[in-house]
Amino acid sequence: MSDGIVATPRLSPQAAAAATAPVATPVVLVELDFASGPIRAWTGLGSLHWAGVVFEGMGTIGAVSDIEETAELRAVRITLTLSPVPQEVVDIALAEQSFRLRPARLWGALLDAEGAFVADPFPLWAGLMDTMQVVDGAEPRISLTCESRLVDLERAEVRRYTDADQQAEYPGDRFFEFVPALQEAEIRLPAS
């Protein structure tokens, strides 16, 4: 662009230009894919419609930890926090059992003075939900830690080259069926 505004890989030229406008409000949209149903929230107030779904405003009770970008290939964690929260939300969080390793996505967006998107939201972070801490008391708080998908590179793969392990992954496959017999086999090569 000739006016010195350069779009980053995440921002479209339109959004990059709007970021320097006198009124451009940055917001974060969050989608957490719980087994009981997705939760969609954003860092403003009221409802926000995007891509055919509704994101509910969390206002000042929601917080997102810093989203770290690294040059090296490694897992990055973020923490999403709600504080203070109503008792009904604490009860829902305590009842939610199947959230670990389910998708979590964050998008960044810019809103104009009327609250409309300047450009389509852009991906900020994507990963998997990991642990949830619920503090119940005078000021209830819910913290959800999420990990990038690269965390799988740090976990040990517990697989064996056995028929039983192969059958668990690929029932009916006979590739490892004769491996135990080969361990004791004496193989004689012809003399050259």
Tab-separated table of N, CA, C and O in Angstrom, residues 58 61-62 81-91 93 134-143:
chain	number	residue	atom	x	y	z
A	58	MET	N	-18.836	-11.155	27.037
A	58	MET	CA	-18.370	-11.400	28.396
A	58	MET	C	-17.949	-10.108	29.093
A	58	MET	O	-17.729	-10.095	30.289
A	61	ILE	N	-15.563	-9.367	32.542
A	61	ILE	CA	-15.337	-10.546	33.390
A	61	ILE	C	-14.467	-11.588	32.693
A	61	ILE	O	-13.956	-12.493	33.326
A	62	GLY	N	-14.300	-11.483	31.375
A	62	GLY	CA	-13.488	-12.444	30.628
A	62	GLY	C	-12.083	-11.925	30.405
A	62	GLY	O	-11.861	-10.733	30.213
A	81	THR	N	-9.996	-16.978	31.331
A	81	THR	CA	-10.496	-16.832	32.690
A	81	THR	C	-11.787	-16.031	32.708
A	81	THR	O	-11.912	-15.043	31.987
A	82	LEU	N	-12.737	-16.474	33.525
A	82	LEU	CA	-13.954	-15.722	33.811
A	82	LEU	C	-13.968	-15.438	35.305
A	82	LEU	O	-13.858	-16.363	36.111
A	83	SER	N	-14.093	-14.152	35.687
A	83	SER	CA	-14.116	-13.796	37.098
A	83	SER	C	-14.670	-12.394	37.269
A	83	SER	O	-14.210	-11.482	36.574
A	84	PRO	N	-15.583	-12.163	38.155
A	84	PRO	CA	-16.405	-13.123	38.895
A	84	PRO	C	-17.502	-13.672	37.986
A	84	PRO	O	-17.874	-13.032	37.015
A	85	VAL	N	-17.982	-14.842	38.308
A	85	VAL	CA	-19.028	-15.464	37.500
A	85	VAL	C	-20.215	-15.837	38.378
A	85	VAL	O	-20.054	-16.131	39.563
A	86	PRO	N	-21.419	-15.843	37.813
A	86	PRO	CA	-22.594	-16.261	38.584
A	86	PRO	C	-22.505	-17.738	38.975
A	86	PRO	O	-21.838	-18.531	38.307
A	87	GLN	N	-23.193	-18.086	40.052
A	87	GLN	CA	-23.169	-19.459	40.555
A	87	GLN	C	-23.663	-20.457	39.519
A	87	GLN	O	-23.147	-21.573	39.435
A	88	GLU	N	-24.614	-20.064	38.649
A	88	GLU	CA	-25.120	-20.980	37.624
A	88	GLU	C	-23.998	-21.388	36.666
A	88	GLU	O	-23.927	-22.532	36.229
A	89	VAL	N	-23.119	-20.459	36.330
A	89	VAL	CA	-22.010	-20.756	35.429
A	89	VAL	C	-20.994	-21.675	36.119
A	89	VAL	O	-20.455	-22.596	35.504
A	90	VAL	N	-20.761	-21.460	37.407
A	90	VAL	CA	-19.866	-22.340	38.175
A	90	VAL	C	-20.423	-23.752	38.183
A	90	VAL	O	-19.690	-24.729	37.979
A	91	ASP	N	-21.741	-23.895	38.390
A	91	ASP	CA	-22.373	-25.217	38.403
A	91	ASP	C	-22.225	-25.918	37.054
A	91	ASP	O	-21.952	-27.118	36.996
A	93	ALA	N	-19.823	-25.391	34.852
A	93	ALA	CA	-18.405	-25.747	34.705
A	93	ALA	C	-18.061	-26.986	35.509
A	93	ALA	O	-17.315	-27.858	35.043
A	134	VAL	N	-11.846	-24.486	38.801
A	134	VAL	CA	-13.030	-23.766	39.243
A	134	VAL	C	-12.847	-23.414	40.706
A	134	VAL	O	-12.642	-24.290	41.546
A	135	VAL	N	-12.878	-22.116	40.994
A	135	VAL	CA	-12.761	-21.639	42.367
A	135	VAL	C	-14.127	-21.125	42.773
A	135	VAL	O	-14.635	-20.162	42.190
A	136	ASP	N	-14.721	-21.788	43.752
A	136	ASP	CA	-16.047	-21.424	44.236
A	136	ASP	C	-15.867	-20.705	45.565
A	136	ASP	O	-15.091	-21.122	46.408
A	137	GLY	N	-16.548	-19.609	45.756
A	137	GLY	CA	-16.410	-18.867	47.004
A	137	GLY	C	-16.972	-17.471	46.864
A	137	GLY	O	-17.905	-17.235	46.105
A	138	ALA	N	-16.366	-16.524	47.604
A	138	ALA	CA	-16.848	-15.143	47.591
A	138	ALA	C	-16.755	-14.535	46.195
A	138	ALA	O	-17.642	-13.799	45.772
A	139	GLU	N	-15.675	-14.824	45.480
A	139	GLU	CA	-15.513	-14.339	44.108
A	139	GLU	C	-15.201	-15.527	43.201
A	139	GLU	O	-14.043	-15.845	42.955
A	140	PRO	N	-16.243	-16.214	42.710
A	140	PRO	CA	-16.030	-17.417	41.890
A	140	PRO	C	-15.226	-17.106	40.629
A	140	PRO	O	-15.388	-16.051	40.014
A	141	ARG	N	-14.350	-18.050	40.255
A	141	ARG	CA	-13.494	-17.876	39.077
A	141	ARG	C	-13.375	-19.210	38.354
A	141	ARG	O	-13.273	-20.262	38.984
A	142	ILE	N	-13.373	-19.143	37.035
A	142	ILE	CA	-13.158	-20.335	36.208
A	142	ILE	C	-11.983	-20.036	35.288
A	142	ILE	O	-11.973	-19.030	34.588
A	143	SER	N	-10.980	-20.908	35.318
A	143	SER	CA	-9.819	-20.769	34.428
A	143	SER	C	-9.699	-22.033	33.595
A	143	SER	O	-9.688	-23.142	34.139
